[in-house]
Coordinates of N, CA and C in Angstrom, one line a residue:
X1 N -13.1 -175.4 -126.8 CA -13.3 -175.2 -125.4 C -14.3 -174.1 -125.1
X2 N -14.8 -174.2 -123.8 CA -16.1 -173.5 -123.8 C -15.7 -171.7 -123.1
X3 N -16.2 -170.9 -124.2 CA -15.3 -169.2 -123.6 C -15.1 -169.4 -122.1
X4 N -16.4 -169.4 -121.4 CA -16.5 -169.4 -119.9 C -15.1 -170.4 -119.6
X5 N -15.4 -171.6 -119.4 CA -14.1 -172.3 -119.2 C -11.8 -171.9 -119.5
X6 N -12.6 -171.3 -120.7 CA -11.2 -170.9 -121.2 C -10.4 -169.9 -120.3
X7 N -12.1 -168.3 -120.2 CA -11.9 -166.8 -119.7 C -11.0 -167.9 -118.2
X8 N -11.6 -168.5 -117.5 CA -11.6 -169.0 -115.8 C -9.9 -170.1 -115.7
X9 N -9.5 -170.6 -117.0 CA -8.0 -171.0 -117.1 C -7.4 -169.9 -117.5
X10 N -7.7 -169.0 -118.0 CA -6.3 -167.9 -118.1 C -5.9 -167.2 -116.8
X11 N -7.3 -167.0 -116.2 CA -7.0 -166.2 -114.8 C -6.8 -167.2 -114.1
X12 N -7.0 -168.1 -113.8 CA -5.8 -168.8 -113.0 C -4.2 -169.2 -113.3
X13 N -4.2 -169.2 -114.1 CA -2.3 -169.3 -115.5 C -2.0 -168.2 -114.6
X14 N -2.7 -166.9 -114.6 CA -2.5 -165.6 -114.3 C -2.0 -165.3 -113.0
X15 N -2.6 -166.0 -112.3 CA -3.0 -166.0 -110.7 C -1.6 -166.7 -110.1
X16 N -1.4 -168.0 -111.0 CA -0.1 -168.8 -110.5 C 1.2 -167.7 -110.8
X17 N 0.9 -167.5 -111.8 CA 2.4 -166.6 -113.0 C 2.4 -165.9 -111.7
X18 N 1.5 -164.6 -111.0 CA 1.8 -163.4 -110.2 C 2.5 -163.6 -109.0
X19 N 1.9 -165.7 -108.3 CA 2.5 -166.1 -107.5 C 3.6 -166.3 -107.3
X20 N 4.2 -166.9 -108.5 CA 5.4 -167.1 -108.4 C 6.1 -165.6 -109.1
X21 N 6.1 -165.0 -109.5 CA 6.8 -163.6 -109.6 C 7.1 -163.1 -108.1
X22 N 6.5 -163.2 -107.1 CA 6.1 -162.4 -106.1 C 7.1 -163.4 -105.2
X23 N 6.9 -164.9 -104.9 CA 7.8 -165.5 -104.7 C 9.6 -165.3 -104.7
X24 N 9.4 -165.6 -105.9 CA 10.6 -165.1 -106.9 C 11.3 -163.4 -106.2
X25 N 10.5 -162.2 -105.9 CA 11.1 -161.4 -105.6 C 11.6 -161.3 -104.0
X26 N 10.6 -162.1 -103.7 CA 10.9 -162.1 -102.0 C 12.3 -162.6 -101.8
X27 N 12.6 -163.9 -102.3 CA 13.9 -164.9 -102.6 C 14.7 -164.2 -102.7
X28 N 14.6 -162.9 -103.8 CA 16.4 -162.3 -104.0 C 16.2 -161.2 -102.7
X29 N 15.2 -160.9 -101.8 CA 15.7 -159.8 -100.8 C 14.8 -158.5 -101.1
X30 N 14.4 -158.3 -102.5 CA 14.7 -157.1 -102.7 C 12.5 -156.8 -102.9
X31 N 12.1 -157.5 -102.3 CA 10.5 -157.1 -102.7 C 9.9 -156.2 -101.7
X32 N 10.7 -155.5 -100.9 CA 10.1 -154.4 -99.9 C 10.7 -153.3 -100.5
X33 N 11.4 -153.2 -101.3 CA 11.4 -151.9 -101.9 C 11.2 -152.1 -103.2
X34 N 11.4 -153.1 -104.0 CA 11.2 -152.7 -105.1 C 9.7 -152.7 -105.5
X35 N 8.8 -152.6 -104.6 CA 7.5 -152.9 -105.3 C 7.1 -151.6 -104.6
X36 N 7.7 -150.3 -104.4 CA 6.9 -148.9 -103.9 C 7.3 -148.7 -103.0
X37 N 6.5 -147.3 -102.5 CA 6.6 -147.2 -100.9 C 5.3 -147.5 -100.5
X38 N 5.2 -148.2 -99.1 CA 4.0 -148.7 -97.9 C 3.1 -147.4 -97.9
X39 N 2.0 -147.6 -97.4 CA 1.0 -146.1 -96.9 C 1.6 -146.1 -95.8
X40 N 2.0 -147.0 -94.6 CA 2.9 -147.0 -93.5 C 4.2 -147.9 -93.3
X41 N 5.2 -147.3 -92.6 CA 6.5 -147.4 -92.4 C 6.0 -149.1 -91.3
X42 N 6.8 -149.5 -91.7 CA 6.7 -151.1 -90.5 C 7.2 -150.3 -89.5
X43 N 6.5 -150.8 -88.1 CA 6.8 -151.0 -86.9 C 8.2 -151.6 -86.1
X44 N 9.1 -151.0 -85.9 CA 9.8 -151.4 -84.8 C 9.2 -152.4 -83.6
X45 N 9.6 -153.1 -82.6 CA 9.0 -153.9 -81.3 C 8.3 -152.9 -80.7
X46 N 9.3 -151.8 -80.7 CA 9.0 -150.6 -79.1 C 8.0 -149.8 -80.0
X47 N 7.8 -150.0 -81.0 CA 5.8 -148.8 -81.3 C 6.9 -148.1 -82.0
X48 N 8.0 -147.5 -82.2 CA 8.7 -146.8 -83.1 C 8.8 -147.2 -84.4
X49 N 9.4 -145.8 -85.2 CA 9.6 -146.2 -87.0 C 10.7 -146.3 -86.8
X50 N 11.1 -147.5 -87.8 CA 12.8 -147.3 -88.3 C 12.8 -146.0 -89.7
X51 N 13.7 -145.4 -89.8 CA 13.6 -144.5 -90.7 C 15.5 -144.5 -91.4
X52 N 16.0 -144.2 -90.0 CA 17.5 -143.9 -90.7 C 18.7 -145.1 -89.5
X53 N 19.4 -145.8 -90.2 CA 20.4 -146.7 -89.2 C 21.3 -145.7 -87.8
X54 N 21.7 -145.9 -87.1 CA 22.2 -145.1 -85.8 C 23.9 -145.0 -87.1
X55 N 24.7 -146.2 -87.6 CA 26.0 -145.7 -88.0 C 25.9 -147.3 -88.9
X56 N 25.9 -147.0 -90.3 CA 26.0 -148.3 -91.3 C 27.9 -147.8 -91.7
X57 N 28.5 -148.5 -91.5 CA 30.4 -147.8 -92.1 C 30.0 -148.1 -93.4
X58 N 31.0 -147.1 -94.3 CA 31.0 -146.9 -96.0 C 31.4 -147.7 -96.6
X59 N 32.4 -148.8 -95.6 CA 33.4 -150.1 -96.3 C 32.8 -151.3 -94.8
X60 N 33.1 -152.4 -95.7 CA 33.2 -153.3 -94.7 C 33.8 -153.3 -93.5
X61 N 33.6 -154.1 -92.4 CA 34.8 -153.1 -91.4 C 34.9 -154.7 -90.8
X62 N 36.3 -155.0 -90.4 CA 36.9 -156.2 -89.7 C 36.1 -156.3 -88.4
X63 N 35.7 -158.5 -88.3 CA 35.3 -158.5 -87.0 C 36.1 -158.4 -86.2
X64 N 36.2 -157.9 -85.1 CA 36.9 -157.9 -83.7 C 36.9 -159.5 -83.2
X65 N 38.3 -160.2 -83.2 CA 38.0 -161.8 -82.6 C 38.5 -161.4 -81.0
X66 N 38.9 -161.0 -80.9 CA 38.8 -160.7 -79.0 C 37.7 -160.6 -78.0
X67 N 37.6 -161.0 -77.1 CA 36.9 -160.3 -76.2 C 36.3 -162.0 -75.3
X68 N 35.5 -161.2 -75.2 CA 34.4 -162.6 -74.8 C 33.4 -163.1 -76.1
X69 N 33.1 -164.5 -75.7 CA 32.3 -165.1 -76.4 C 31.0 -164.4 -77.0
X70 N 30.2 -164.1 -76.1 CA 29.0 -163.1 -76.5 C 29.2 -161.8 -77.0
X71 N 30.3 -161.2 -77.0 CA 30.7 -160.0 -77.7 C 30.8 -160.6 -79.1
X72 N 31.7 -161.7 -79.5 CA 32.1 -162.2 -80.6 C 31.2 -162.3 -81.7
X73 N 29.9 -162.9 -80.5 CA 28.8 -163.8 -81.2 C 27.8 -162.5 -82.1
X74 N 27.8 -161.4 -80.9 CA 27.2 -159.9 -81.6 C 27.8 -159.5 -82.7
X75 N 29.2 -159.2 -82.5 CA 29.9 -159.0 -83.7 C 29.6 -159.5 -85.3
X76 N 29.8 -160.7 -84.8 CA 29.1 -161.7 -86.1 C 28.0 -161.1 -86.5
X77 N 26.9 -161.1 -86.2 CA 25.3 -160.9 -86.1 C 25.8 -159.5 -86.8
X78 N 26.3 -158.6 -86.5 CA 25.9 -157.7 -87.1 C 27.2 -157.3 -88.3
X79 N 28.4 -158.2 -88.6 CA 28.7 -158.4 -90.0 C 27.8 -159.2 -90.5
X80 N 27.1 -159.6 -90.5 CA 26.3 -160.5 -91.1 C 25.4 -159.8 -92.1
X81 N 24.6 -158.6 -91.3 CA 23.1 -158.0 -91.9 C 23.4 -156.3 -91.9
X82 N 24.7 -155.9 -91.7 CA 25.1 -154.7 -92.1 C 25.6 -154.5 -93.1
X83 N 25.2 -153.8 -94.8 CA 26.0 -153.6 -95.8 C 25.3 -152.2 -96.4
X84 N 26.1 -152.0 -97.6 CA 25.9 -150.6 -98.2 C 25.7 -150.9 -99.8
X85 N 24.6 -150.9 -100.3 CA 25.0 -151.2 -101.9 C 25.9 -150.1 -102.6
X86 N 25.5 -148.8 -101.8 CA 26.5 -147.6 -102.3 C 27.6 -146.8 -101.8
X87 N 28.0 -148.2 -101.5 CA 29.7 -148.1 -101.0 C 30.7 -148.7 -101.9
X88 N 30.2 -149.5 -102.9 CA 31.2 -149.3 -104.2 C 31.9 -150.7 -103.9
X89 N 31.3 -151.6 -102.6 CA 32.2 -152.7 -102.3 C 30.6 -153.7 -102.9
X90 N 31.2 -155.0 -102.7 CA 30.0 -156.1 -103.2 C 29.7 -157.3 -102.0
X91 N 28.6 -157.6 -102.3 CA 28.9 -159.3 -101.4 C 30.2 -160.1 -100.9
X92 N 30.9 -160.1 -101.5 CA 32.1 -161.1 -101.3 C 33.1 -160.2 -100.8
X93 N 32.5 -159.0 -100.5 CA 33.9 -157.9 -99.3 C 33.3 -157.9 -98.6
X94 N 31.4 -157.9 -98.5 CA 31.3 -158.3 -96.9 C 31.6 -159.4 -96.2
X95 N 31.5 -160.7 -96.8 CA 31.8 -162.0 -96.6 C 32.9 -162.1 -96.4
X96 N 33.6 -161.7 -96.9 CA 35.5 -161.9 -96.4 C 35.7 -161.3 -95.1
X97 N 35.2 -160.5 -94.6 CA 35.3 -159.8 -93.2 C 34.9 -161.1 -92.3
X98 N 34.1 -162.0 -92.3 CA 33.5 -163.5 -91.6 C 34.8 -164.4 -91.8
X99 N 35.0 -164.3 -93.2 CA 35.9 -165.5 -93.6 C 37.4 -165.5 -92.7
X100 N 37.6 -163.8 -93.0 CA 38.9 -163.7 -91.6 C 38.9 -164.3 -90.2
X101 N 37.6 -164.2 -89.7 CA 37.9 -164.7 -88.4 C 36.5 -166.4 -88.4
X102 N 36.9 -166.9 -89.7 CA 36.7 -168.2 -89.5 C 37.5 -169.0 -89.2
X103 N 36.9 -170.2 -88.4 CA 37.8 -171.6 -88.3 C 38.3 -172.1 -89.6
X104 N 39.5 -172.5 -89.8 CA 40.5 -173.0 -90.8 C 39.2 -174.5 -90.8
X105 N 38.6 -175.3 -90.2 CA 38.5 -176.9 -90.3 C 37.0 -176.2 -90.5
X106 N 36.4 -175.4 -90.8 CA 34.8 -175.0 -91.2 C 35.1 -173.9 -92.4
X107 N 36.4 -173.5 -92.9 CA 36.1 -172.6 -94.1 C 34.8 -172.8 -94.4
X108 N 34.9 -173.8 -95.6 CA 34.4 -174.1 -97.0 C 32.4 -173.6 -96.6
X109 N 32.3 -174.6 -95.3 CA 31.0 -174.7 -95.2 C 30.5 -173.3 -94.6
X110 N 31.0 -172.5 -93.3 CA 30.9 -171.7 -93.1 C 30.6 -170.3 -94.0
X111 N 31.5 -170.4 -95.5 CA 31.4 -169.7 -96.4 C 29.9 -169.8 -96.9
X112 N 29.6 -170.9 -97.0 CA 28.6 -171.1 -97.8 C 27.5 -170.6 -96.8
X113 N 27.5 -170.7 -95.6 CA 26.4 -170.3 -94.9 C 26.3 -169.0 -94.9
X114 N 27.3 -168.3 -94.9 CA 27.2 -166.8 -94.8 C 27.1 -166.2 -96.3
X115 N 27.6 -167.1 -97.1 CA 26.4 -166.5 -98.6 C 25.1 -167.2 -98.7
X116 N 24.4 -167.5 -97.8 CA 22.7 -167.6 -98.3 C 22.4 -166.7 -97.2
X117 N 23.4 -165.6 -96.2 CA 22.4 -164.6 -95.5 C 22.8 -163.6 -96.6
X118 N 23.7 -163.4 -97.4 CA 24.2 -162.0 -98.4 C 23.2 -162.2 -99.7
X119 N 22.6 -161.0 -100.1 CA 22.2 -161.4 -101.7 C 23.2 -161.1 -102.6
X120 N 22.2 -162.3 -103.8 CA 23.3 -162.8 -104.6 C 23.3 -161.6 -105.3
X121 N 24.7 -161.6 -106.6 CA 25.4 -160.4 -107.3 C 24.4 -160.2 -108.2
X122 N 23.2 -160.6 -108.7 CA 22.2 -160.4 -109.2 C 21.5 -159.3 -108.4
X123 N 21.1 -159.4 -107.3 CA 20.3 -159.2 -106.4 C 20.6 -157.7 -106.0
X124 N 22.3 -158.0 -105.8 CA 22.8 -156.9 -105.2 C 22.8 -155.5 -105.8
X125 N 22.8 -155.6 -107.5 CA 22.8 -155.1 -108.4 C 21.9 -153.9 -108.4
X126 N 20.1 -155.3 -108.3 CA 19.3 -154.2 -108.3 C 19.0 -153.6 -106.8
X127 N 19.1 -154.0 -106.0 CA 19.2 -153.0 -104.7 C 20.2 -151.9 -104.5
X128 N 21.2 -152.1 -105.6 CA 22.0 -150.7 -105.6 C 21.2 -149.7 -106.2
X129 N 20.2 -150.2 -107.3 CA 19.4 -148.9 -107.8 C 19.0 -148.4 -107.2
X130 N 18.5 -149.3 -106.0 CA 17.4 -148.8 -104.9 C 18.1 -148.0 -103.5
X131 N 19.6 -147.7 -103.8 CA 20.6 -147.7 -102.5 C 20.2 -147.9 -101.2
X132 N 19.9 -149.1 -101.3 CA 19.7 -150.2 -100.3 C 20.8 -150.3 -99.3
X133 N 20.7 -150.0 -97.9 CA 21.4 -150.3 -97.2 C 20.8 -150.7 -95.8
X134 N 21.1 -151.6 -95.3 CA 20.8 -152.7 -94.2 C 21.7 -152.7 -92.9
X135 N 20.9 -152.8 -92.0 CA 22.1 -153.3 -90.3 C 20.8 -153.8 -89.8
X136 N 21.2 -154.1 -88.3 CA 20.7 -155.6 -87.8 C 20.3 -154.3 -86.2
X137 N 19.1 -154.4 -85.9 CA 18.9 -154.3 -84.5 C 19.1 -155.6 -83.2
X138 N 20.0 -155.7 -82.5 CA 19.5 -157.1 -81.7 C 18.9 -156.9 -80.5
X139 N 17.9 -157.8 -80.3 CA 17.3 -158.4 -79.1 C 17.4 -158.8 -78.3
X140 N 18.1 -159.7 -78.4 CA 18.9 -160.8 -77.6 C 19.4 -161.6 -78.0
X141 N 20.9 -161.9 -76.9 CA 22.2 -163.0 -77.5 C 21.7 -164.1 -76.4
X142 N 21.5 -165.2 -76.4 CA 21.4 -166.1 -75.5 C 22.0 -167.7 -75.9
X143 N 22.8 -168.3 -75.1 CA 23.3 -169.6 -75.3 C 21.7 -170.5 -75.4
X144 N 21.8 -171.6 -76.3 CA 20.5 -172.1 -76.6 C 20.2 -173.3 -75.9
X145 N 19.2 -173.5 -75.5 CA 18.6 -174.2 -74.5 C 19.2 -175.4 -74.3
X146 N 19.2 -176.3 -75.9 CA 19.5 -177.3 -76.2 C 21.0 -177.8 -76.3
X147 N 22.0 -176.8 -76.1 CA 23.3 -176.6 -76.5 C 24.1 -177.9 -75.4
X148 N 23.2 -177.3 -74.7 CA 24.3 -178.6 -73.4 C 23.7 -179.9 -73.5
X149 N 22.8 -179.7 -73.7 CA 22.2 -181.3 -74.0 C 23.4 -182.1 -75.5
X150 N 22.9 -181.1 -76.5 CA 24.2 -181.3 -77.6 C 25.4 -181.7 -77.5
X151 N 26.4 -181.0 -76.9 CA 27.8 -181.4 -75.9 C 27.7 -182.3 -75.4
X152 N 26.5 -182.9 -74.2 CA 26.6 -183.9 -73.5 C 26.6 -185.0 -74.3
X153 N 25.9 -185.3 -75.3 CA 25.8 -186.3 -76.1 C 26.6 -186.7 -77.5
X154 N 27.1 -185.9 -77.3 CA 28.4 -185.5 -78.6 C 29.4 -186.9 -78.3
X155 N 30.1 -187.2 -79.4 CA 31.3 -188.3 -79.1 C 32.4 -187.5 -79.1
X156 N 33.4 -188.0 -78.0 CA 34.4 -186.9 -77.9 C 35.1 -187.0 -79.3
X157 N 35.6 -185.5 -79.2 CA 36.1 -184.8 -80.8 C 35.2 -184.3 -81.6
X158 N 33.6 -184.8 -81.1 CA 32.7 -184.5 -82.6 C 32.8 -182.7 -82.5
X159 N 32.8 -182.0 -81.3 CA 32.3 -180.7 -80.9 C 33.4 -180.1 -80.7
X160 N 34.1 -179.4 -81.0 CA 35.2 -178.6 -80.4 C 35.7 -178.1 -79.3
X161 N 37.0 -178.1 -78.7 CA 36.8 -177.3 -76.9 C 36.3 -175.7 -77.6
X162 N 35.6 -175.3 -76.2 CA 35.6 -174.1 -76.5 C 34.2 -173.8 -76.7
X163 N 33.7 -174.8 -77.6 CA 32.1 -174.3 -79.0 C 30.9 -173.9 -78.0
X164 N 30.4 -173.5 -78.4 CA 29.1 -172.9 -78.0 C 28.5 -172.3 -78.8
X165 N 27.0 -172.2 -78.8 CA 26.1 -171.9 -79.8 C 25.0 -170.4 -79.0
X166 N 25.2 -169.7 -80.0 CA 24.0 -167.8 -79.3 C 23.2 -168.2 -80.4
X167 N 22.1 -168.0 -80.1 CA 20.8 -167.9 -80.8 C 20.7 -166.3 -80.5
X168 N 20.6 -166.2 -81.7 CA 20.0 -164.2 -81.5 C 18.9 -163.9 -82.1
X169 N 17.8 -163.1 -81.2 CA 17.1 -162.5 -82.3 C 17.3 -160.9 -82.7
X170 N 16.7 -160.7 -83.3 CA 16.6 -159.1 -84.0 C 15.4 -158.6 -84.8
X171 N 16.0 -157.3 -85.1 CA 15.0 -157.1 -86.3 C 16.4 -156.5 -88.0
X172 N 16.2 -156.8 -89.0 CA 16.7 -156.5 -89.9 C 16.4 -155.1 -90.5
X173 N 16.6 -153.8 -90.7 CA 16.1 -153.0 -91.8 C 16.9 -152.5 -92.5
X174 N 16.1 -152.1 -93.8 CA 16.5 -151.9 -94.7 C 15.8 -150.4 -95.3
X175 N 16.5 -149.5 -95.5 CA 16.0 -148.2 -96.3 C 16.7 -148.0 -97.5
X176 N 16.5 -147.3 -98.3 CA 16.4 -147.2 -99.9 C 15.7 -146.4 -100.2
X177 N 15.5 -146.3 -101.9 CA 14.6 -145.1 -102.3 C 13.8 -146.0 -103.6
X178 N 12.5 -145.4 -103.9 CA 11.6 -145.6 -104.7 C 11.5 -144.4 -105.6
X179 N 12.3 -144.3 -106.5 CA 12.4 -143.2 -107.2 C 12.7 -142.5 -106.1
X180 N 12.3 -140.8 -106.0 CA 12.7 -139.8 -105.0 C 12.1 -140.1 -103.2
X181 N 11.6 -141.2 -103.5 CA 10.8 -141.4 -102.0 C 11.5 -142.4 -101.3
X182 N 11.6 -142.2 -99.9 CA 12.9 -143.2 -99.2 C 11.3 -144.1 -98.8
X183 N 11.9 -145.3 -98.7 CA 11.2 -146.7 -98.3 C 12.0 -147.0 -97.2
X184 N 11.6 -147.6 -96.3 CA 11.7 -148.4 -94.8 C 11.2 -149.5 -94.7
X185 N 11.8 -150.8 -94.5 CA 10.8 -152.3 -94.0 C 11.8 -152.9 -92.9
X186 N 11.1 -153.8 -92.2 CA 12.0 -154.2 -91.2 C 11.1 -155.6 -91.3
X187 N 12.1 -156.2 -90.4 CA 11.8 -157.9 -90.5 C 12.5 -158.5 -89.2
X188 N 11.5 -158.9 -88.3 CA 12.1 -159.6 -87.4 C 12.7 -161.0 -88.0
X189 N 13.8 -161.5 -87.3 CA 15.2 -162.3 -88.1 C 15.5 -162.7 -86.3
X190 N 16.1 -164.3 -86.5 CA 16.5 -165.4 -85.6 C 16.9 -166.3 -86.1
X191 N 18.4 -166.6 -85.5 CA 19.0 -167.4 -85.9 C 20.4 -167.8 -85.1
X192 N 21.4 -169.0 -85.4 CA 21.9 -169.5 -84.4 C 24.1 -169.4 -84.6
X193 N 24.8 -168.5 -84.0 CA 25.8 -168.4 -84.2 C 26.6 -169.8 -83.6
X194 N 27.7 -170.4 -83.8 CA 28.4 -171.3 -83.5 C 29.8 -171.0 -83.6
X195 N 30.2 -170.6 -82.6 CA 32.1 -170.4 -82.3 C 32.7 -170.8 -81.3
X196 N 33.9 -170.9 -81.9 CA 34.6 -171.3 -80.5 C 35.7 -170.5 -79.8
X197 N 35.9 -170.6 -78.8 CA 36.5 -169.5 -78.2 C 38.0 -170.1 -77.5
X198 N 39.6 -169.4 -77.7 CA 40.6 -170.3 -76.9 C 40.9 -168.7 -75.7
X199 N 40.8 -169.3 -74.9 CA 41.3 -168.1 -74.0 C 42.8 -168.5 -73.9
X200 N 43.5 -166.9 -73.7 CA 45.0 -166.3 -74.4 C 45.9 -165.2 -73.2
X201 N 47.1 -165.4 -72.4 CA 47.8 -164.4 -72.3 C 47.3 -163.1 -73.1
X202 N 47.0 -162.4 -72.2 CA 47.0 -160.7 -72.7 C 48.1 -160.0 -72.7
X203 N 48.6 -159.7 -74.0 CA 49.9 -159.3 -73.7 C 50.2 -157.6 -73.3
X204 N 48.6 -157.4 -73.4 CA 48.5 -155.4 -73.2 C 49.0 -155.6 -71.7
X205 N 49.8 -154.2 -71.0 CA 49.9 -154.3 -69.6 C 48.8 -153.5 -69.0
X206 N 48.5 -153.8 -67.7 CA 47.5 -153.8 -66.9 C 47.2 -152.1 -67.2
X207 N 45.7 -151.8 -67.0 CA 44.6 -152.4 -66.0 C 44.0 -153.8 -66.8
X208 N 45.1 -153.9 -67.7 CA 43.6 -154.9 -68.8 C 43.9 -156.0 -68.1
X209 N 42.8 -157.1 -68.7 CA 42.0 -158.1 -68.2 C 44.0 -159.2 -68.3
X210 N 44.5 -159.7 -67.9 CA 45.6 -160.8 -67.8 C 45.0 -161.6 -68.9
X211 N 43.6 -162.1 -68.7 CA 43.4 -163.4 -69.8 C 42.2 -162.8 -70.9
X212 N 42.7 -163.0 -72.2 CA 41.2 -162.7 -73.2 C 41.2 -163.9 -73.9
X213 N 40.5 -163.9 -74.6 CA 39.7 -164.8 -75.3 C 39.5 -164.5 -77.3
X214 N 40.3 -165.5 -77.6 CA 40.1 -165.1 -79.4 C 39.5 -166.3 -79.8
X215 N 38.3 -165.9 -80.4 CA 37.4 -166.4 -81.0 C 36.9 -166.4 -82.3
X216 N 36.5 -167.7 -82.9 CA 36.6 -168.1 -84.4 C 35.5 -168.7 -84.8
X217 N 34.7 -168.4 -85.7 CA 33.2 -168.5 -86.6 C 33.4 -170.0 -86.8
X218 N 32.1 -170.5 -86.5 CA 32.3 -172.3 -86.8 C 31.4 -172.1 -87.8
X219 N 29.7 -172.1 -87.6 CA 29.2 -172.5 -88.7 C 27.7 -171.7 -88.2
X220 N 26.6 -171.2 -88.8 CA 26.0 -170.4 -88.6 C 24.5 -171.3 -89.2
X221 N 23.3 -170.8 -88.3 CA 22.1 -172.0 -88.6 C 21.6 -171.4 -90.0
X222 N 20.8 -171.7 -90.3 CA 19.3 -171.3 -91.5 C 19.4 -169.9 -91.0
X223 N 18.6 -168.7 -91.7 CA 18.3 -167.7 -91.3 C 16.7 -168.0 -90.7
X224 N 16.4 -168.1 -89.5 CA 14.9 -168.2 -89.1 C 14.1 -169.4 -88.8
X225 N 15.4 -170.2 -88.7 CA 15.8 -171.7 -88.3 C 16.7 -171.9 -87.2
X226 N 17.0 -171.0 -85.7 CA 18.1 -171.6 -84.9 C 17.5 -172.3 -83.8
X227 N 18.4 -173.0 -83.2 CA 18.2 -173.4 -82.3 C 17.9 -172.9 -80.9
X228 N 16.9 -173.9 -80.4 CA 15.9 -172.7 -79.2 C 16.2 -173.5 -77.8

């Protein structure tokens, strides 16, 4: 083979190999810190740095299924993208906090949705080196455009009483350390909550509300795939 020809196939082998490495790191979560610190901190919406979370808890902390629907739906959203690698708990104690206040007839699948927003125990591993820790800023909770059209068209039973669907957006960050130097990245994140809500005798005595509302996780969209 001709050198020239040969030199111009390695560096492309080379080129593909880096691509997919770089791929590959994006996939587990962990390629905004593990590859250094930025010359600049990502931008927040409002011109601001994220630098440090307002209050990440040291353990998982139970959703609240009370309240109203759109409280619920918040709730979710931010068990979802709040965790601590150096809190001594793992993926599947954040994930059990969701699984409590899922629907019994959506376990299985529900589960599975809310482990492709968690990284995997690989993943988690090395962002503990990096003491990685994450929460969710939100944007907005909004019922989604298409949702009543959905219902409307539904065969009765396909949809549950109650269901409704929040599209939220946000931004995600995450800070950590790069050796002694703390790292910041943030990622705007959209996606689509599904629950259903049975409104309930309040049995607290007044001023409180007579009727509340306990609500249960149906099934959650793509991460950056919901419905608009």
């Amino acid at each position: 083979m001709d050198p020239t020809a040969r030199r111009r196939r390695t560096v492309f082998i080379a080129a593909i190999a880096g691509g997919l490495l770089l791929l590959l790191l994006i996939g587990v979560g962990v390629y905004g810190l593990i590859r250094g610190p930025q010359t600049t901190e990502p931008a927040r919406p409002d011109g601001s740095t994220a630098t440090s979370p307002t209050f990440v808890p040291a353990e998982p902390e139970p959703v609240v299924a009370f309240g109203g629907p759109e409280e619920f739906a918040g709730a979710v959203a931010e068990a979802l993208f709040t965790w601590d690698t150096t809190s001594g708990y793992g993926p599947a104690d954040y994930a059990q906090m969701l699984a409590d206040v899922t629907a019994d007839t959506e376990a299985d699948a529900a589960a599975s949705d809310v482990r492709s927003y968690l990284p995997m125990p690989e993943a988690w591993a090395q962002l503990r080196t990096h003491q990685t820790l994450q929460w969710l800023t939100i944007d907005t909770i909004e019922i989604s455009a298409v949702w009543a059209d959905a219902v409307a068209q539904a065969a009765p039973g396909q949809i549950p009483d109650g269901a409704v669907a929040y599209t939220i957006t946000g931004t995600r960050h995450r800070t950590g350390y790069w050796g002694t130097d703390p790292v910041t990245t943030s990622h705007q994140v959209a996606f689509t909550v599904f629950i259903t809500c049975t409104p309930e005798r309040n049995p607290a005595l007044p001023p409180a509300e007579p009727i509340t509302e306990t609500c249960s996780l149906l099934r959650l969209s793509q991460l950056d795939n919901p419905l608009r």
